[in-house]
PDB file of C-alpha atoms and ligand atoms in Angstrom:
ATOM      1  CA  MET D  28     154.718  75.332 242.153  1.00 39.00           C
ATOM      2  CA  LYS D  29     151.930  76.397 239.857  1.00 42.00           C
ATOM      3  CA  ARG D  30     153.839  76.932 236.625  1.00 43.00           C
ATOM      4  CA  ARG D  31     155.819  73.774 237.096  1.00 41.00           C
ATOM      5  CA  ASN D  32     152.690  71.733 237.552  1.00 40.00           C
ATOM      6  CA  PHE D  33     151.304  73.357 234.486  1.00 37.00           C
ATOM      7  CA  LEU D  34     154.263  72.339 232.419  1.00 36.00           C
ATOM      8  CA  ILE D  35     153.950  68.793 233.658  1.00 37.00           C
ATOM      9  CA  ALA D  36     150.250  68.897 232.863  1.00 36.00           C
ATOM     10  CA  MET D  37     151.084  70.082 229.362  1.00 34.00           C
ATOM     11  CA  GLY D  38     153.298  67.113 228.820  1.00 34.00           C
ATOM     12  CA  ALA D  39     150.263  65.019 229.674  1.00 33.00           C
ATOM     13  CA  GLY D  40     148.513  66.066 226.558  1.00 30.00           C
ATOM     14  CA  PHE D  41     146.743  68.006 223.972  1.00 28.00           C
ATOM     15  CA  VAL D  42     143.967  69.510 226.083  1.00 29.00           C
ATOM     16  CA  ALA D  43     146.287  71.172 228.580  1.00 31.00           C
ATOM     17  CA  GLY D  44     148.392  72.408 225.667  1.00 32.00           C
ATOM     18  CA  CYS D  45     145.399  74.157 224.188  1.00 28.00           C
ATOM     19  CA  GLN D  46     144.661  75.967 227.415  1.00 31.00           C
ATOM     20  CA  LYS D  47     148.194  77.279 227.627  1.00 33.00           C
ATOM     21  CA  ILE D  48     148.389  78.696 224.145  1.00 31.00           C
ATOM     22  CA  GLY D  49     145.769  81.330 224.891  1.00 32.00           C
ATOM     23  CA  ASP D  50     147.629  83.121 227.642  1.00 36.00           C
ATOM     24  CA  THR D  51     151.267  82.920 226.716  1.00 40.00           C
ATOM     25  CA  ALA D  52     154.134  83.875 225.000  1.00 41.00           C
ATOM     26  CA  PRO D  53     155.039  83.004 221.471  1.00 42.00           C
ATOM     27  CA  GLY D  54     152.099  85.350 220.943  1.00 39.00           C
ATOM     28  CA  LYS D  55     154.368  88.344 220.557  1.00 42.00           C
ATOM     29  CA  ALA D  56     156.602  86.708 218.001  1.00 41.00           C
ATOM     30  CA  LEU D  57     153.648  85.284 216.155  1.00 38.00           C
ATOM     31  CA  LEU D  58     152.153  88.704 215.725  1.00 40.00           C
ATOM     32  CA  GLU D  59     155.435  90.002 214.368  1.00 47.00           C
ATOM     33  CA  ALA D  60     156.143  87.043 212.154  1.00 46.00           C
ATOM     34  CA  ALA D  61     153.240  85.837 210.107  1.00 42.00           C
ATOM     35  CA  PRO D  62     155.359  83.244 208.261  1.00 45.00           C
ATOM     36  CA  ASN D  63     155.680  81.531 211.601  1.00 51.00           C
ATOM     37  CA  TRP D  64     151.961  80.741 211.744  1.00 47.00           C
ATOM     38  CA  HIS D  65     152.723  77.031 211.631  1.00 50.00           C
ATOM     39  CA  LYS D  66     154.390  77.423 215.038  1.00 56.00           C
ATOM     40  CA  ALA D  67     151.001  78.240 216.505  1.00 58.00           C
ATOM     41  CA  VAL D  68     149.672  74.939 215.271  1.00 54.00           C
ATOM     42  CA  HIS D  69     152.715  73.118 216.591  1.00 56.00           C
ATOM     43  CA  ASP D  70     152.354  74.837 219.971  1.00 62.00           C
ATOM     44  CA  ALA D  71     148.647  74.097 220.185  1.00 58.00           C
ATOM     45  CA  LEU D  72     149.555  70.455 219.802  1.00 54.00           C
ATOM     46  CA  GLY D  73     151.845  70.695 222.784  1.00 61.00           C
ATOM     47  CA  GLY D  74     154.943  70.410 220.588  1.00 68.00           C
ATOM     48  CA  ARG D  75     156.991  72.847 222.608  1.00 74.00           C
ATOM     49  CA  THR D  76     157.177  70.505 225.559  1.00 75.00           C
ATOM     50  CA  ALA D  77     158.823  67.829 223.425  1.00 89.00           C
ATOM     51  CA  LEU D  78     162.496  67.210 224.029  1.00 94.00           C
ATOM     52  CA  ALA D  79     165.128  68.292 221.539  1.00 96.00           C
ATOM     53  CA  PRO D  80     166.991  65.296 220.098  1.00 97.00           C
ATOM     54  CA  GLU D  81     169.830  63.997 222.253  1.00 98.00           C
ATOM     55  CA  PHE D  82     172.827  62.208 220.801  1.00 98.00           C
ATOM     56  CA  GLY D  83     175.421  59.671 221.879  1.00 98.00           C
ATOM     57  CA  PRO D  84     179.019  60.308 222.979  1.00 98.00           C
ATOM     58  CA  GLU D  85     180.201  59.121 219.537  1.00 98.00           C
ATOM     59  CA  ASP D  86     178.345  62.034 217.928  1.00 98.00           C
ATOM     60  CA  VAL D  87     180.129  64.791 219.876  1.00 98.00           C
ATOM     61  CA  SER D  88     181.914  67.227 217.549  1.00 98.00           C
ATOM     62  CA  PRO D  89     185.698  67.114 217.959  1.00 97.00           C
ATOM     63  CA  TYR D  90     185.766  70.921 218.146  1.00 96.00           C
ATOM     64  CA  PHE D  91     182.990  73.208 219.372  1.00 98.00           C
ATOM     65  CA  ARG D  92     183.716  76.599 217.909  1.00 97.00           C
ATOM     66  CA  GLY D  93     183.162  79.870 219.738  1.00 98.00           C
ATOM     67  CA  ASN D  94     180.941  82.454 218.099  1.00 97.00           C
ATOM     68  CA  GLY D  95     180.069  86.089 218.804  1.00 97.00           C
ATOM     69  CA  SER D  96     181.950  87.128 221.941  1.00 98.00           C
ATOM     70  CA  THR D  97     184.731  84.651 222.555  1.00 98.00           C
ATOM     71  CA  ASN D  98     186.800  86.466 225.195  1.00 98.00           C
ATOM     72  CA  PRO D  99     185.122  89.499 226.792  1.00 98.00           C
ATOM     73  CA  THR D 100     187.498  92.359 227.556  1.00 97.00           C
ATOM     74  CA  ASN D 101     184.998  94.744 229.149  1.00 97.00           C
ATOM     75  CA  GLY D 102     184.194  95.104 232.853  1.00 97.00           C
ATOM     76  CA  ASP D 103     186.017  92.796 235.251  1.00 98.00           C
ATOM     77  CA  TYR D 104     185.702  89.673 233.114  1.00 98.00           C
ATOM     78  CA  GLN D 105     189.439  89.226 232.611  1.00 98.00           C
ATOM     79  CA  ALA D 106     190.065  89.555 236.375  1.00 98.00           C
ATOM     80  CA  GLN D 107     187.287  87.042 237.047  1.00 98.00           C
ATOM     81  CA  ALA D 108     188.859  84.626 234.598  1.00 98.00           C
ATOM     82  CA  GLU D 109     192.251  85.140 236.238  1.00 98.00           C
ATOM     83  CA  ALA D 110     190.648  84.121 239.563  1.00 98.00           C
ATOM     84  CA  GLU D 111     189.204  81.041 237.825  1.00 98.00           C
ATOM     85  CA  PHE D 112     185.724  82.473 238.355  1.00 98.00           C
ATOM     86  CA  ALA D 113     185.899  81.884 242.133  1.00 98.00           C
ATOM     87  CA  ASN D 114     184.110  85.224 242.602  1.00 97.00           C
ATOM     88  CA  TRP D 115     181.553  84.845 239.810  1.00 98.00           C
ATOM     89  CA  GLU D 116     177.978  85.418 240.869  1.00 98.00           C
ATOM     90  CA  ILE D 117     174.693  85.045 239.041  1.00 98.00           C
ATOM     91  CA  ALA D 118     172.045  87.386 240.422  1.00 98.00           C
ATOM     92  CA  VAL D 119     168.589  85.826 240.352  1.00 98.00           C
ATOM     93  CA  GLY D 120     166.033  88.590 240.698  1.00 98.00           C
ATOM     94  CA  GLY D 121     163.248  90.614 239.213  1.00 98.00           C
ATOM     95  CA  MET D 122     159.790  89.264 239.972  1.00 98.00           C
ATOM     96  CA  VAL D 123     160.796  86.618 242.502  1.00 98.00           C
ATOM     97  CA  ASP D 124     160.017  86.261 246.200  1.00 98.00           C
ATOM     98  CA  ASN D 125     163.540  85.053 247.054  1.00 98.00           C
ATOM     99  CA  PRO D 126     166.225  86.961 245.171  1.00 98.00           C
ATOM    100  CA  MET D 127     169.527  85.075 245.316  1.00 97.00           C
ATOM    101  CA  ARG D 128     173.149  85.396 244.282  1.00 98.00           C
ATOM    102  CA  LEU D 129     174.506  82.068 243.082  1.00 98.00           C
ATOM    103  CA  THR D 130     178.206  81.257 243.080  1.00 98.00           C
ATOM    104  CA  MET D 131     179.696  78.603 240.850  1.00 98.00           C
ATOM    105  CA  ALA D 132     179.925  76.392 243.943  1.00 98.00           C
ATOM    106  CA  ASN D 133     176.180  76.862 244.429  1.00 97.00           C
ATOM    107  CA  LEU D 134     175.534  75.936 240.785  1.00 98.00           C
ATOM    108  CA  ARG D 135     177.667  72.789 241.041  1.00 98.00           C
ATOM    109  CA  ALA D 136     175.934  71.733 244.267  1.00 97.00           C
ATOM    110  CA  LEU D 137     172.487  71.604 242.638  1.00 98.00           C
ATOM    111  CA  PRO D 138     171.195  68.427 240.954  1.00 97.00           C
ATOM    112  CA  GLN D 139     172.835  68.275 237.517  1.00 98.00           C
ATOM    113  CA  ARG D 140     171.592  67.340 234.060  1.00 98.00           C
ATOM    114  CA  THR D 141     173.913  66.225 231.266  1.00 98.00           C
ATOM    115  CA  GLN D 142     172.703  66.296 227.665  1.00 98.00           C
ATOM    116  CA  ILE D 143     174.320  65.819 224.270  1.00 98.00           C
ATOM    117  CA  THR D 144     172.618  68.154 221.843  1.00 98.00           C
ATOM    118  CA  ARG D 145     173.099  69.923 218.535  1.00 98.00           C
ATOM    119  CA  HIS D 146     173.652  73.662 218.470  1.00 98.00           C
ATOM    120  CA  ASP D 147     172.401  75.415 215.343  1.00 97.00           C
ATOM    121  CA  CYS D 148     173.659  78.915 214.580  1.00 96.00           C
ATOM    122  CA  VAL D 149     171.753  81.031 212.064  1.00 94.00           C
ATOM    123  CA  GLU D 150     175.078  81.869 210.462  1.00 94.00           C
ATOM    124  CA  GLY D 151     175.031  78.374 209.044  1.00 94.00           C
ATOM    125  CA  TRP D 152     176.977  76.015 211.269  1.00 96.00           C
ATOM    126  CA  SER D 153     176.064  73.338 213.798  1.00 98.00           C
ATOM    127  CA  ALA D 154     177.989  71.435 216.441  1.00 98.00           C
ATOM    128  CA  ILE D 155     177.157  68.650 218.872  1.00 98.00           C
ATOM    129  CA  GLY D 156     178.320  68.980 222.456  1.00 98.00           C
ATOM    130  CA  GLU D 157     177.733  67.468 225.886  1.00 98.00           C
ATOM    131  CA  TRP D 158     176.506  70.067 228.364  1.00 98.00           C
ATOM    132  CA  THR D 159     176.168  69.770 232.138  1.00 98.00           C
ATOM    133  CA  GLY D 160     174.488  72.014 234.675  1.00 98.00           C
ATOM    134  CA  PRO D 161     171.440  72.487 236.880  1.00 98.00           C
ATOM    135  CA  GLN D 162     168.038  72.871 235.279  1.00 98.00           C
ATOM    136  CA  LEU D 163     166.905  76.475 235.248  1.00 98.00           C
ATOM    137  CA  SER D 164     163.575  75.276 236.705  1.00 97.00           C
ATOM    138  CA  THR D 165     165.340  74.227 239.923  1.00 97.00           C
ATOM    139  CA  ILE D 166     166.716  77.739 240.338  1.00 98.00           C
ATOM    140  CA  LEU D 167     163.418  79.417 239.460  1.00 98.00           C
ATOM    141  CA  ASP D 168     161.551  77.210 241.918  1.00 97.00           C
ATOM    142  CA  ALA D 169     163.999  78.140 244.663  1.00 97.00           C
ATOM    143  CA  ALA D 170     163.671  81.836 243.799  1.00 98.00           C
ATOM    144  CA  LYS D 171     159.850  81.540 243.705  1.00 98.00           C
ATOM    145  CA  VAL D 172     158.865  83.292 240.512  1.00 98.00           C
ATOM    146  CA  GLN D 173     155.833  85.506 241.050  1.00 98.00           C
ATOM    147  CA  ASP D 174     152.607  84.909 239.174  1.00 96.00           C
ATOM    148  CA  GLY D 175     152.750  87.999 236.957  1.00 96.00           C
ATOM    149  CA  ALA D 176     156.145  87.129 235.492  1.00 98.00           C
ATOM    150  CA  ARG D 177     156.001  86.048 231.839  1.00 97.00           C
ATOM    151  CA  PHE D 178     159.620  86.031 230.680  1.00 98.00           C
ATOM    152  CA  ILE D 179     163.056  85.174 231.988  1.00 98.00           C
ATOM    153  CA  VAL D 180     165.820  87.558 230.928  1.00 98.00           C
ATOM    154  CA  PHE D 181     169.462  86.482 230.889  1.00 98.00           C
ATOM    155  CA  ARG D 182     172.072  89.173 231.529  1.00 98.00           C
ATOM    156  CA  CYS D 183     175.584  88.584 230.200  1.00 98.00           C
ATOM    157  CA  ALA D 184     179.010  89.947 231.078  1.00 98.00           C
ATOM    158  CA  ASP D 185     180.076  90.764 227.534  1.00 98.00           C
ATOM    159  CA  ASN D 186     179.571  94.033 225.750  1.00 97.00           C
ATOM    160  CA  LEU D 187     179.519  93.702 221.977  1.00 93.00           C
ATOM    161  CA  ASN D 188     179.926  96.882 219.954  1.00 90.00           C
ATOM    162  CA  GLY D 189     178.603  99.063 222.781  1.00 93.00           C
ATOM    163  CA  ASP D 190     175.653  96.990 223.948  1.00 95.00           C
ATOM    164  CA  ASP D 191     175.504  94.358 226.669  1.00 97.00           C
ATOM    165  CA  TYR D 192     174.480  90.972 225.319  1.00 98.00           C
ATOM    166  CA  TYR D 193     171.209  89.717 226.749  1.00 98.00           C
ATOM    167  CA  GLU D 194     168.497  87.260 225.855  1.00 98.00           C
ATOM    168  CA  SER D 195     165.064  86.207 227.063  1.00 98.00           C
ATOM    169  CA  VAL D 196     162.669  83.283 226.897  1.00 98.00           C
ATOM    170  CA  ASP D 197     159.075  82.633 227.860  1.00 97.00           C
ATOM    171  CA  MET D 198     158.120  80.406 230.773  1.00 97.00           C
ATOM    172  CA  LEU D 199     157.715  77.306 228.603  1.00 96.00           C
ATOM    173  CA  ASP D 200     161.346  77.462 227.556  1.00 97.00           C
ATOM    174  CA  ALA D 201     162.458  78.614 231.010  1.00 98.00           C
ATOM    175  CA  TYR D 202     160.908  75.548 232.675  1.00 97.00           C
ATOM    176  CA  HIS D 203     161.706  73.147 229.830  1.00 96.00           C
ATOM    177  CA  PRO D 204     163.616  70.152 231.246  1.00 96.00           C
ATOM    178  CA  GLN D 205     166.503  70.662 228.795  1.00 98.00           C
ATOM    179  CA  THR D 206     166.974  74.304 229.748  1.00 98.00           C
ATOM    180  CA  ILE D 207     170.085  74.256 231.908  1.00 98.00           C
ATOM    181  CA  VAL D 208     172.691  76.666 233.215  1.00 98.00           C
ATOM    182  CA  ALA D 209     175.672  74.832 231.763  1.00 99.00           C
ATOM    183  CA  HIS D 210     179.096  75.047 233.392  1.00 98.00           C
ATOM    184  CA  LYS D 211     180.653  72.066 231.621  1.00 98.00           C
ATOM    185  CA  LEU D 212     181.196  71.226 227.952  1.00 98.00           C
ATOM    186  CA  ASN D 213     182.274  67.665 227.149  1.00 98.00           C
ATOM    187  CA  GLY D 214     183.056  67.001 230.808  1.00 98.00           C
ATOM    188  CA  GLU D 215     185.386  69.980 231.279  1.00 98.00           C
ATOM    189  CA  ASP D 216     184.773  73.413 232.769  1.00 98.00           C
ATOM    190  CA  LEU D 217     183.386  75.649 230.025  1.00 98.00           C
ATOM    191  CA  PRO D 218     186.105  77.161 227.850  1.00 98.00           C
ATOM    192  CA  ILE D 219     186.083  80.958 227.791  1.00 98.00           C
ATOM    193  CA  LYS D 220     185.131  80.979 224.111  1.00 98.00           C
ATOM    194  CA  ASN D 221     181.978  78.989 224.908  1.00 98.00           C
ATOM    195  CA  GLY D 222     180.768  81.227 227.764  1.00 98.00           C
ATOM    196  CA  ALA D 223     182.755  80.487 230.921  1.00 98.00           C
ATOM    197  CA  PRO D 224     181.904  80.081 233.679  1.00 99.00           C
ATOM    198  CA  ALA D 225     178.196  79.572 232.898  1.00 99.00           C
ATOM    199  CA  ARG D 226     175.979  79.757 229.831  1.00 99.00           C
ATOM    200  CA  MET D 227     172.412  78.911 229.019  1.00 98.00           C
ATOM    201  CA  ARG D 228     171.428  75.867 226.994  1.00 98.00           C
ATOM    202  CA  ILE D 229     167.914  76.252 225.643  1.00 98.00           C
ATOM    203  CA  GLU D 230     167.787  73.286 223.379  1.00 97.00           C
ATOM    204  CA  ARG D 231     164.595  74.013 221.470  1.00 94.00           C
ATOM    205  CA  GLN D 232     165.991  77.333 220.295  1.00 95.00           C
ATOM    206  CA  LEU D 233     168.576  78.630 217.817  1.00 95.00           C
ATOM    207  CA  GLY D 234     172.124  79.470 218.869  1.00 97.00           C
ATOM    208  CA  TYR D 235     171.751  83.137 219.675  1.00 97.00           C
ATOM    209  CA  LYS D 236     169.238  82.385 222.467  1.00 97.00           C
ATOM    210  CA  HIS D 237     171.928  80.416 224.369  1.00 98.00           C
ATOM    211  CA  ALA D 238     173.307  83.312 226.433  1.00 98.00           C
ATOM    212  CA  LYS D 239     176.969  82.965 227.442  1.00 98.00           C
ATOM    213  CA  TYR D 240     178.821  84.602 230.370  1.00 98.00           C
ATOM    214  CA  VAL D 241     175.589  84.706 232.420  1.00 99.00           C
ATOM    215  CA  THR D 242     175.572  87.220 235.268  1.00 98.00           C
ATOM    216  CA  GLY D 243     171.851  87.614 235.825  1.00 98.00           C
ATOM    217  CA  ILE D 244     168.589  85.707 235.604  1.00 98.00           C
ATOM    218  CA  GLU D 245     165.616  88.028 235.881  1.00 98.00           C
ATOM    219  CA  ALA D 246     161.880  87.346 235.921  1.00 98.00           C
ATOM    220  CA  VAL D 247     159.888  90.113 234.218  1.00 98.00           C
ATOM    221  CA  ALA D 248     156.317  90.802 233.171  1.00 98.00           C
ATOM    222  CA  SER D 249     157.313  92.521 229.941  1.00 98.00           C
ATOM    223  CA  LEU D 250     160.331  92.967 227.691  1.00 98.00           C
ATOM    224  CA  ASP D 251     159.628  96.663 227.232  1.00 97.00           C
ATOM    225  CA  GLY D 252     162.460  98.871 228.405  1.00 95.00           C
ATOM    226  CA  ILE D 253     165.018  96.059 228.322  1.00 97.00           C
ATOM    227  CA  GLY D 254     167.556  96.793 225.591  1.00 96.00           C
ATOM    228  CA  GLU D 255     165.494  97.956 222.625  1.00 95.00           C
ATOM    229  CA  GLY D 256     162.535  95.925 223.867  1.00 96.00           C
ATOM    230  CA  LYS D 257     162.713  93.072 221.379  1.00 96.00           C
ATOM    231  CA  GLY D 258     163.941  90.507 223.880  1.00 97.00           C
ATOM    232  CA  GLY D 259     167.579  90.063 222.917  1.00 97.00           C
ATOM    233  CA  TYR D 260     170.768  91.525 221.525  1.00 97.00           C
ATOM    234  CA  TRP D 261     170.298  90.159 218.006  1.00 96.00           C
ATOM    235  CA  GLU D 262     166.541  90.646 218.051  1.00 96.00           C
ATOM    236  CA  ASP D 263     167.171  94.334 218.784  1.00 96.00           C
ATOM    237  CA  ARG D 264     169.767  94.958 216.135  1.00 92.00           C
ATOM    238  CA  ALA D 265     169.442  92.418 213.350  1.00 88.00           C
ATOM    239  CA  GLY D 266     165.730  91.712 213.545  1.00 87.00           C
ATOM    240  CA  TYR D 267     166.295  88.074 214.483  1.00 89.00           C
ATOM    241  CA  GLN D 268     163.034  86.594 215.658  1.00 93.00           C
ATOM    242  CA  TRP D 269     162.470  86.376 219.394  1.00 92.00           C
ATOM    243  CA  TYR D 270     160.935  82.931 219.031  1.00 91.00           C
ATOM    244  CA  ALA D 271     163.761  80.957 217.454  1.00 83.00           C
ATOM    245  CA  GLY D 272     162.463  77.400 217.741  1.00 88.00           C
ATOM    246  CA  VAL D 273     164.347  74.714 215.864  1.00 85.00           C
TER     247      VAL D 273
HETATM  248  N1  MTE W  23     176.840  86.539 225.921  1.00 58.99           N
HETATM  249  C1  MTE W  23     176.803  86.086 224.657  1.00 58.99           C
HETATM  250  N2  MTE W  23     176.052  85.012 224.401  1.00 58.99           N
HETATM  251  C2  MTE W  23     175.995  84.521 223.134  1.00 58.99           C
HETATM  252  C3  MTE W  23     176.657  85.152 222.053  1.00 58.99           C
HETATM  253  C4  MTE W  23     177.445  86.294 222.363  1.00 58.99           C
HETATM  254  O1  MTE W  23     178.093  86.912 221.493  1.00 58.99           O
HETATM  255  N3  MTE W  23     177.484  86.739 223.674  1.00 58.99           N
HETATM  256  N4  MTE W  23     176.532  84.650 220.775  1.00 58.99           N
HETATM  257  C5  MTE W  23     175.389  83.781 220.514  1.00 58.99           C
HETATM  258  C6  MTE W  23     175.451  83.052 219.255  1.00 58.99           C
HETATM  259  S1  MTE W  23     174.988  83.842 217.834  1.00 58.99           S
HETATM  260  C7  MTE W  23     175.734  81.716 219.215  1.00 58.99           C
HETATM  261  S2  MTE W  23     175.660  80.797 217.780  1.00 58.99           S
HETATM  262  C8  MTE W  23     176.194  81.013 220.434  1.00 58.99           C
HETATM  263  C9  MTE W  23     177.591  80.502 220.196  1.00 58.99           C
HETATM  264  O2  MTE W  23     177.982  79.672 221.239  1.00 58.99           O
HETATM  265  P1  MTE W  23     179.463  79.141 221.235  1.00 58.99           P
HETATM  266  O3  MTE W  23     180.376  80.327 221.310  1.00 58.99           O
HETATM  267  O4  MTE W  23     179.569  78.233 222.405  1.00 58.99           O
HETATM  268  O5  MTE W  23     179.670  78.427 219.917  1.00 58.99           O
HETATM  269  O6  MTE W  23     176.202  81.820 221.595  1.00 58.99           O
HETATM  270  C10 MTE W  23     175.186  82.781 221.649  1.00 58.99           C
HETATM  271  N5  MTE W  23     175.239  83.417 222.929  1.00 58.99           N
HETATM  272 MO1   MO W  24     174.652  82.217 216.265  1.00 58.99          MO
END
């Protein structure tokens, strides 16, 4: 697949990295956030394909707190939880040739990645956890993302103060090897407070990008018309930056 090959090519070095920077994505955030200019330099050097640090089992935090929504009460979430998420589906759609609905059984049947990483919340706390799930790239390859798509939007089950939580990333983060749809934390099914039954891990990004309670994965050409158009729940309301690289 074209994009995939491109990402692999980027990993190969500086020259490919320079070609990519012209036609993609942190562009929007960079325009909005001049203080982030150094990110452009970092990106031009191919830095965004680097892996986030991974830790050892001895580093795992004894308790991984829940933040934001910790037990959605809207929609049918409570009924889904009651049924142990046997009926949960993640709709993969938007600009794809093969729209799909993935069950938790489907997610568990895909090749899995396990990674021990540090989560950094802008509210000033961090925690290290071990996450397991399929790489988002596997799902996007199966869905066949169309060429004009530039972002992946994550739809969530929870409604916070009247608005549905959502997030989005560009294709570099979407196809990053550490971007997984996690259904396990520290070897156990995800606790409800941490996003059961499935949540994104996007390890090069701050906490609020890691959408919990994922119900939809959507390829789009533009973020206009989605929420307030700024690419995520907190970006829309609190002015958090869309590009939240750590
Ligand atoms: N659907 C959804 N995803 C979400 C949130 C939320 O409220 N709803 N909060 C975000 C924030 S600000 C953080 S720090 C992390 C918290 O993840 P945790 O609850 O596993 O600690 O989830 C992020 N993803
Ligand atoms: Mo956060």
